[in-house]
Short mmCIF file of C-alpha atoms in Angstrom, two decimals:
data_model
loop_
_atom_site.label_atom_id
_atom_site.label_comp_id
_atom_site.label_asym_id
_atom_site.label_seq_id
_atom_site.Cartn_x
_atom_site.Cartn_y
_atom_site.Cartn_z
CA MET A 1 56.86 -82.30 27.70
CA ALA A 2 55.57 -84.18 24.87
CA ASP A 3 51.98 -85.13 26.32
CA ALA A 4 51.81 -81.43 27.34
CA ASP A 5 51.91 -79.70 24.31
CA PRO A 6 48.80 -81.47 22.94
CA ALA A 7 46.75 -79.23 25.95
CA GLY A 8 47.70 -76.25 26.03
CA ARG A 9 47.65 -76.18 22.48
CA THR A 10 43.52 -76.87 23.27
CA LEU A 11 43.69 -74.10 25.92
CA ARG A 12 45.01 -71.27 23.61
CA ILE A 13 42.43 -72.16 20.75
CA GLU A 14 39.43 -71.74 23.54
CA GLU A 15 40.63 -68.28 24.46
CA ALA A 16 41.25 -67.83 21.12
CA GLU A 17 37.36 -68.14 20.80
CA LYS A 18 36.54 -66.70 23.77
CA LYS A 19 37.93 -63.67 22.83
CA PRO A 20 35.42 -62.67 18.52
CA ASN A 21 32.19 -63.78 21.69
CA THR A 22 33.06 -61.11 23.32
CA LEU A 23 34.03 -59.10 20.97
CA ARG A 24 30.02 -59.37 18.55
CA LYS A 25 28.01 -58.53 22.22
CA ARG A 26 30.40 -55.47 23.29
CA LEU A 27 29.39 -54.50 19.71
CA LEU A 28 25.72 -54.93 19.93
CA GLY A 29 25.80 -53.64 23.44
CA GLY A 30 27.04 -50.61 22.09
CA ILE A 31 24.17 -50.29 18.81
CA ALA A 32 21.60 -51.83 21.59
CA GLY A 33 22.87 -48.72 23.26
CA ALA A 34 23.04 -45.79 20.29
CA VAL A 35 19.52 -47.54 18.97
CA LEU A 36 18.35 -46.08 22.73
CA LEU A 37 19.58 -43.08 23.51
CA ALA A 38 19.09 -42.08 19.64
CA GLY A 39 15.57 -43.79 20.70
CA ALA A 40 15.35 -41.33 23.62
CA GLY A 41 17.08 -38.91 21.76
CA TYR A 42 14.04 -38.52 18.88
CA GLY A 43 11.46 -39.46 22.08
CA GLY A 44 12.64 -35.98 23.66
CA TRP A 45 13.14 -33.89 21.10
CA TYR A 46 9.68 -35.47 19.15
CA ALA A 47 8.10 -33.94 22.68
CA LEU A 48 9.74 -30.37 23.37
CA VAL A 49 9.79 -30.28 19.65
CA GLY A 50 8.01 -32.60 17.38
CA SER A 51 4.80 -32.97 18.64
CA HIS A 52 4.09 -29.03 18.15
CA HIS A 53 4.89 -28.46 13.74
CA ILE A 54 3.41 -30.51 11.05
CA GLY A 55 4.94 -30.46 7.68
CA THR A 56 3.40 -31.74 4.28
CA ASP A 57 5.62 -31.58 1.04
CA ASN A 58 2.02 -30.85 -0.68
CA ALA A 59 2.40 -28.06 -1.01
CA TYR A 60 2.80 -24.89 -4.26
CA VAL A 61 2.52 -21.65 -5.04
CA GLY A 62 -0.43 -19.24 -5.91
CA ALA A 63 -1.40 -16.31 -6.91
CA ASP A 64 -4.73 -14.41 -7.47
CA THR A 65 -4.12 -13.73 -11.55
CA ALA A 66 -5.25 -10.07 -13.83
CA SER A 67 -7.25 -11.43 -16.31
CA VAL A 68 -6.24 -8.87 -18.86
CA THR A 69 -9.55 -8.22 -21.53
CA PRO A 70 -10.42 -5.21 -23.15
CA MET A 71 -14.19 -3.43 -22.83
CA ILE A 72 -15.11 -2.54 -26.34
CA ALA A 73 -14.78 -4.36 -29.25
CA ALA A 74 -11.66 -2.39 -31.79
CA GLN A 75 -9.13 -4.19 -34.07
CA VAL A 76 -5.26 -4.46 -32.63
CA LEU A 77 -2.70 -1.70 -34.02
CA ARG A 78 0.05 -3.02 -30.94
CA VAL A 79 0.83 -4.69 -28.46
CA ALA A 80 3.18 -3.39 -26.48
CA VAL A 81 4.53 -6.46 -23.49
CA ALA A 82 5.62 -10.44 -24.46
CA ASP A 83 5.06 -13.43 -22.34
CA THR A 84 7.66 -13.40 -18.88
CA GLN A 85 7.94 -9.60 -19.17
CA ALA A 86 7.62 -7.69 -15.75
CA VAL A 87 5.25 -4.45 -15.88
CA LYS A 88 3.62 -2.21 -13.29
CA LYS A 89 0.88 -0.10 -12.55
CA GLY A 90 -0.35 1.39 -15.16
CA ASP A 91 1.86 -0.16 -18.29
CA VAL A 92 0.83 -0.22 -21.90
CA LEU A 93 -0.34 -3.65 -22.24
CA VAL A 94 -2.09 -2.68 -25.74
CA GLN A 95 -3.45 -0.12 -28.14
CA LEU A 96 -6.51 -0.52 -29.54
CA ASP A 97 -7.33 1.35 -32.98
CA ASP A 98 -9.17 4.09 -32.03
CA SER A 99 -10.75 5.42 -34.62
CA ASP A 100 -14.66 4.66 -34.03
CA ALA A 101 -14.13 5.47 -30.26
CA ARG A 102 -12.76 9.17 -31.13
CA ILE A 103 -16.02 10.18 -33.95
CA ALA A 104 -18.42 8.43 -31.60
CA LEU A 105 -17.03 11.34 -29.24
CA ALA A 106 -17.62 14.05 -31.85
CA GLN A 107 -20.80 12.98 -32.02
CA ALA A 108 -21.78 12.61 -29.23
CA GLU A 109 -20.08 16.28 -27.91
CA ALA A 110 -22.14 17.62 -30.94
CA ASP A 111 -25.25 16.03 -28.54
CA LEU A 112 -25.01 18.19 -26.66
CA ALA A 113 -24.73 21.05 -27.81
CA LYS A 114 -27.36 20.48 -29.78
CA ALA A 115 -29.15 20.29 -26.42
CA ARG A 116 -27.52 23.58 -24.31
CA ARG A 117 -29.04 25.33 -27.26
CA GLN A 118 -32.68 23.93 -27.30
CA TYR A 119 -32.97 24.90 -23.93
CA GLY A 120 -32.15 28.55 -24.72
CA GLN A 121 -34.23 27.54 -27.56
CA THR A 122 -37.03 26.72 -25.05
CA SER A 123 -36.04 29.93 -22.11
CA ALA A 124 -36.71 32.14 -24.89
CA THR A 125 -39.99 30.75 -26.32
CA SER A 126 -41.11 31.35 -22.28
CA ALA A 127 -39.57 34.95 -22.45
CA ALA A 128 -41.94 35.22 -26.31
CA LEU A 129 -44.51 32.77 -25.02
CA ALA A 130 -45.30 35.51 -21.64
CA ALA A 131 -45.90 38.45 -23.97
CA GLN A 132 -47.99 36.69 -25.89
CA VAL A 133 -50.30 36.14 -23.01
CA ASP A 134 -49.76 40.10 -22.27
CA ALA A 135 -50.89 41.07 -25.60
CA ARG A 136 -53.73 38.48 -24.89
CA SER A 137 -54.53 41.06 -22.16
CA ALA A 138 -55.27 43.99 -23.43
CA ASP A 139 -57.16 41.97 -25.81
CA ILE A 140 -58.98 41.38 -23.82
CA ALA A 141 -58.95 45.20 -22.43
CA ARG A 142 -59.42 46.05 -25.57
CA ALA A 143 -62.73 43.47 -26.73
CA ARG A 144 -64.62 45.15 -23.73
CA ALA A 145 -63.80 48.15 -24.12
CA GLN A 146 -66.06 47.35 -27.99
CA LEU A 147 -67.75 45.47 -26.59
CA VAL A 148 -68.84 48.30 -23.45
CA SER A 149 -69.93 50.83 -26.71
CA ALA A 150 -71.86 48.29 -28.39
CA GLN A 151 -73.71 47.86 -25.72
CA ALA A 152 -74.87 51.67 -25.69
CA ASP A 153 -75.25 52.60 -29.75
CA TYR A 154 -76.89 49.51 -28.96
CA GLU A 155 -79.62 51.41 -26.12
CA LYS A 156 -79.67 54.56 -27.85
CA ALA A 157 -80.91 53.22 -30.43
CA ARG A 158 -83.68 50.92 -29.32
CA VAL A 159 -84.67 54.33 -27.75
CA ASP A 160 -84.48 56.29 -30.67
CA LEU A 161 -86.87 53.53 -31.31
CA ALA A 162 -88.85 53.66 -29.85
CA ARG A 163 -89.49 57.78 -29.66
CA ARG A 164 -90.49 57.23 -33.21
CA GLN A 165 -93.12 54.34 -32.22
CA ARG A 166 -94.43 56.71 -30.24
CA LEU A 167 -94.36 59.68 -32.69
CA ALA A 168 -95.38 57.37 -35.29
CA PRO A 169 -99.15 57.25 -34.93
CA ASN A 170 -99.29 61.73 -34.72
CA GLY A 171 -97.60 61.34 -37.92
CA ALA A 172 -94.82 63.65 -36.16
CA VAL A 173 -92.39 61.06 -37.75
CA SER A 174 -92.25 59.81 -41.28
CA GLY A 175 -92.29 55.48 -42.28
CA GLU A 176 -88.42 56.29 -43.51
CA GLU A 177 -87.09 57.73 -40.97
CA LEU A 178 -89.36 55.26 -38.60
CA SER A 179 -87.63 51.90 -40.74
CA SER A 180 -84.29 53.86 -40.40
CA ALA A 181 -84.86 53.52 -36.48
CA ASN A 182 -85.45 49.38 -37.01
CA THR A 183 -82.63 49.23 -39.49
CA ALA A 184 -80.35 51.54 -36.35
CA LEU A 185 -81.20 49.14 -34.18
CA ALA A 186 -80.64 45.25 -35.54
CA SER A 187 -77.14 46.67 -37.27
CA ALA A 188 -76.35 47.38 -33.31
CA ARG A 189 -77.29 45.21 -31.95
CA ALA A 190 -75.42 42.62 -34.57
CA ALA A 191 -72.41 44.88 -33.63
CA LEU A 192 -73.42 44.39 -29.64
CA GLU A 193 -73.25 40.09 -30.51
CA LEU A 194 -70.23 40.81 -32.65
CA ALA A 195 -69.04 42.33 -29.44
CA ARG A 196 -69.56 39.55 -26.56
CA ALA A 197 -68.11 37.31 -29.37
CA GLY A 198 -64.82 39.31 -29.56
CA VAL A 199 -64.66 39.23 -26.15
CA ALA A 200 -65.54 35.27 -26.08
CA GLN A 201 -62.55 34.96 -28.77
CA ALA A 202 -60.23 37.30 -26.76
CA SER A 203 -60.27 34.99 -23.78
CA SER A 204 -59.96 32.29 -25.17
CA THR A 205 -56.78 33.03 -26.50
CA LYS A 206 -55.32 34.28 -24.07
CA GLY A 207 -56.10 31.27 -22.36
CA ALA A 208 -53.87 29.02 -24.78
CA ALA A 209 -51.75 31.01 -24.51
CA SER A 210 -51.28 30.92 -20.90
CA GLY A 211 -51.05 26.87 -21.22
CA GLU A 212 -48.79 26.34 -23.63
CA LEU A 213 -46.73 29.46 -21.58
CA ALA A 214 -47.42 27.07 -18.56
CA ALA A 215 -46.29 23.22 -20.61
CA ASN A 216 -42.75 25.06 -21.94
CA ASN A 217 -41.98 26.78 -18.18
CA ALA A 218 -42.53 23.05 -17.19
CA LEU A 219 -39.82 21.85 -19.89
CA ILE A 220 -37.16 24.55 -17.70
CA SER A 221 -38.83 24.40 -14.30
CA GLY A 222 -36.12 24.55 -11.43
CA THR A 223 -33.08 23.49 -14.37
CA THR A 224 -30.20 25.30 -15.72
CA ALA A 225 -28.31 24.51 -18.82
CA ASN A 226 -26.51 22.85 -16.98
CA THR A 227 -29.09 20.52 -15.19
CA ALA A 228 -31.67 20.18 -18.01
CA PRO A 229 -32.47 16.48 -18.06
CA GLU A 230 -31.86 16.42 -22.31
CA VAL A 231 -28.61 18.00 -21.43
CA LEU A 232 -27.83 14.91 -19.00
CA ALA A 233 -28.72 12.51 -21.27
CA ALA A 234 -26.06 14.18 -23.53
CA GLN A 235 -23.28 14.56 -21.21
CA ALA A 236 -23.98 11.13 -19.71
CA LYS A 237 -22.86 10.10 -24.24
CA VAL A 238 -20.18 12.69 -23.62
CA ALA A 239 -18.61 11.09 -19.99
CA GLN A 240 -20.05 7.21 -22.46
CA ALA A 241 -18.31 7.89 -25.86
CA ARG A 242 -14.86 9.78 -24.12
CA LEU A 243 -14.48 6.11 -22.35
CA ASP A 244 -14.89 4.84 -24.53
CA LEU A 245 -12.53 6.34 -26.08
CA GLU A 246 -9.67 5.83 -22.71
CA ARG A 247 -10.52 1.43 -22.48
CA THR A 248 -8.03 2.08 -26.55
CA VAL A 249 -5.35 1.62 -24.85
CA ILE A 250 -5.78 -0.98 -22.31
CA ARG A 251 -2.81 -1.00 -18.82
CA ALA A 252 -1.79 -2.87 -16.33
CA PRO A 253 -4.25 -3.44 -13.73
CA ILE A 254 -1.26 -4.30 -11.03
CA ASP A 255 2.33 -5.11 -10.83
CA GLY A 256 3.16 -8.47 -12.39
CA VAL A 257 4.85 -11.06 -14.82
CA ILE A 258 2.90 -11.23 -18.89
CA THR A 259 2.02 -14.82 -18.81
CA ARG A 260 -0.45 -16.81 -21.74
CA ARG A 261 -0.51 -13.30 -23.90
CA ASN A 262 -2.68 -14.82 -27.41
CA VAL A 263 -3.07 -11.25 -28.74
CA GLN A 264 -1.80 -10.72 -31.66
CA VAL A 265 -1.69 -7.12 -34.25
CA GLY A 266 -3.94 -6.66 -36.91
CA GLN A 267 -6.76 -9.11 -33.69
CA ARG A 268 -10.04 -7.46 -33.87
CA VAL A 269 -11.30 -7.89 -30.37
CA ALA A 270 -14.38 -8.10 -28.72
CA PRO A 271 -15.69 -6.80 -25.32
CA GLY A 272 -14.78 -9.60 -21.97
CA THR A 273 -11.78 -11.75 -25.23
CA ALA A 274 -8.85 -13.00 -22.62
CA LEU A 275 -5.45 -10.64 -23.59
CA MET A 276 -4.02 -11.96 -21.40
CA LEU A 277 -2.90 -12.86 -17.51
CA ILE A 278 -1.00 -10.22 -15.38
CA VAL A 279 0.57 -12.94 -12.25
CA PRO A 280 2.03 -10.78 -8.95
CA ILE A 281 4.75 -11.91 -8.47
CA ASP A 282 5.74 -10.29 -5.30
CA ALA A 283 1.77 -11.19 -3.90
CA LEU A 284 1.81 -14.49 -4.19
CA TYR A 285 0.79 -17.64 -1.12
CA VAL A 286 1.59 -21.04 -0.31
CA ASP A 287 -2.03 -23.24 -1.00
CA ALA A 288 -0.17 -26.79 1.38
CA ASN A 289 -1.98 -30.03 1.28
CA PHE A 290 -2.10 -31.51 4.38
CA LYS A 291 -4.40 -34.46 5.63
CA GLU A 292 -7.56 -34.12 8.10
CA GLY A 293 -5.80 -35.81 10.86
CA GLN A 294 -3.36 -33.32 11.25
CA LEU A 295 -5.83 -30.16 11.48
CA ASP A 296 -7.53 -30.41 14.93
CA ARG A 297 -5.29 -27.60 16.42
CA VAL A 298 -4.55 -25.89 12.90
CA LYS A 299 -5.45 -22.23 13.07
CA VAL A 300 -5.77 -18.85 11.63
CA GLY A 301 -2.28 -16.75 12.36
CA GLN A 302 0.11 -19.99 12.82
CA PRO A 303 4.11 -18.94 11.33
CA VAL A 304 4.43 -21.00 8.63
CA THR A 305 8.17 -22.20 7.19
CA LEU A 306 8.36 -23.17 3.93
CA THR A 307 10.97 -23.65 1.60
CA SER A 308 11.14 -24.51 -1.78
CA ASP A 309 12.46 -26.91 -4.12
CA LEU A 310 13.89 -24.07 -6.87
CA TYR A 311 15.84 -23.16 -3.88
CA GLY A 312 16.65 -26.25 -1.57
CA GLY A 313 16.86 -25.74 1.73
CA ASN A 314 19.20 -22.81 1.55
CA VAL A 315 16.23 -20.68 1.32
CA THR A 316 13.75 -20.55 4.21
CA TYR A 317 10.41 -18.69 3.57
CA HIS A 318 8.47 -17.90 6.39
CA GLY A 319 5.09 -17.42 6.31
CA LYS A 320 1.49 -17.59 8.22
CA VAL A 321 -1.68 -19.74 8.08
CA VAL A 322 -4.33 -17.34 6.86
CA GLY A 323 -7.76 -19.19 6.69
CA LEU A 324 -8.06 -23.38 6.23
CA SER A 325 -10.70 -23.57 2.62
CA GLY A 326 -14.28 -24.67 2.17
CA GLY A 327 -13.42 -28.35 1.67
CA THR A 328 -11.22 -30.69 0.15
CA GLY A 329 -9.75 -31.02 -2.98
CA GLY A 330 -12.42 -34.30 -3.69
CA ALA A 331 -16.32 -32.59 -2.80
CA PHE A 332 -15.23 -29.81 -5.42
CA ALA A 333 -13.75 -32.14 -8.25
CA LEU A 334 -15.53 -31.96 -11.23
CA ILE A 335 -16.70 -35.36 -10.62
CA PRO A 336 -17.00 -35.87 -6.74
CA ALA A 337 -16.71 -39.71 -5.70
CA GLN A 338 -19.58 -41.40 -4.69
CA ASN A 339 -18.85 -43.22 -1.71
CA ALA A 340 -22.81 -44.31 -1.10
CA THR A 341 -22.47 -46.49 -4.00
CA GLY A 342 -21.00 -49.23 -2.42
CA ASN A 343 -17.30 -49.36 -4.08
CA TRP A 344 -15.90 -47.76 -1.20
CA ILE A 345 -12.29 -47.54 -0.02
CA LYS A 346 -11.00 -45.50 2.63
CA VAL A 347 -8.59 -42.44 1.69
CA VAL A 348 -6.94 -40.18 3.35
CA GLN A 349 -8.35 -35.93 2.83
CA ARG A 350 -6.32 -33.36 1.98
CA LEU A 351 -7.59 -30.09 2.84
CA PRO A 352 -5.61 -26.98 1.69
CA VAL A 353 -4.53 -24.21 4.34
CA ARG A 354 -4.02 -20.82 2.17
CA VAL A 355 -0.64 -20.09 3.89
CA ALA A 356 0.49 -16.01 3.71
CA LEU A 357 4.37 -15.14 2.74
CA ASP A 358 6.47 -12.34 3.00
CA PRO A 359 6.77 -9.81 0.08
CA LYS A 360 10.83 -8.80 1.75
CA GLU A 361 11.04 -12.28 0.82
CA LEU A 362 9.53 -12.76 -1.89
CA GLN A 363 11.69 -9.82 -3.66
CA ALA A 364 14.73 -11.67 -2.59
CA HIS A 365 14.08 -14.35 -3.61
CA PRO A 366 11.24 -14.82 -6.84
CA LEU A 367 9.21 -18.13 -7.01
CA ARG A 368 6.94 -18.51 -9.59
CA VAL A 369 2.68 -19.78 -9.84
CA GLY A 370 3.16 -23.80 -9.92
CA LEU A 371 6.21 -23.75 -7.89
CA SER A 372 5.96 -27.01 -4.68
CA MET A 373 7.01 -26.11 -1.02
CA ASP A 374 7.28 -27.72 1.51
CA ALA A 375 5.74 -25.97 4.44
CA GLU A 376 5.77 -26.65 8.56
CA ILE A 377 3.60 -25.62 11.00
CA ASP A 378 4.12 -24.42 14.40
CA VAL A 379 0.43 -25.60 15.51
CA SER A 380 1.12 -24.80 19.32
CA ALA A 381 1.64 -20.97 18.39
CA ASN A 382 -2.13 -19.25 19.49
#
């Protein structure tokens, strides 16, 4: 019995050593099976789902902000908003001093009244000139009548002188009477020339009056008190002055949130000075920067699922691709890379893809410009 004990002990020891080896094999086999199963599951998921989606965490919220600038030069009287304040389209943002604008409007209105009065005066002048033309016509008629009378007197004086000259040799006409007849003929000749000059002068005066009438009519022809060029120019100045007065009140051009306000009361601003920005938080978008190797199947209109670091995975946004940028970020950098120098290392480029967000989802969970986003495009959709 003492000799059998060592053999049994050896057998038990060998059996005890085999048990861990068996457990190790089973454990390794289970792990290998799990790995194979996971690999098969991932392969199936990738074939059915993963291959139809591309994603990136290099995405940021953007917006087409509105820059608020004055259109006239003036002093700031009041600033009605502050940074982070929400505003609606049409809300008053800044009030400028309107004293100069009101004076300019009053001057423009006075100039308009003056232009209309001058038009009325020009119209009345035409009537007066027309009357002068009629009067000059009457003067011509009177001068012609005087010419006819002078012509008759001249003919009478000439005949009287000729008759006396025939009788003079017989002594029937005295020398004094003959001399008087000569004087009468000379006087009649002078009166005839004067009458002819009167006709010419009356005709010339009528011509001048007619020219003045034509020139005056040209100023008002085809126009009224509201369509005359001088009146229209004055009306334009009034409209400009009234517009400048309205521009002393600067209003919000869109709905949004005020940011980068850099205007203070008492400051004198010039046209084009940036006073503040308005961010339209209800019209935000996302620029997702995808690697160039991911973009072969990206098309406009494909759905996009997004999450933000602000809310985490509990909030999901749904958008769609609206366009791809015309170039990579590096292509439009301030100092673009010059790969032709020879110091070239290939770097995978990223192209911005513009994603439009659902306004209703933005209202429920507002975002801000510059926030990080995770974007995933379903490239299986056409």
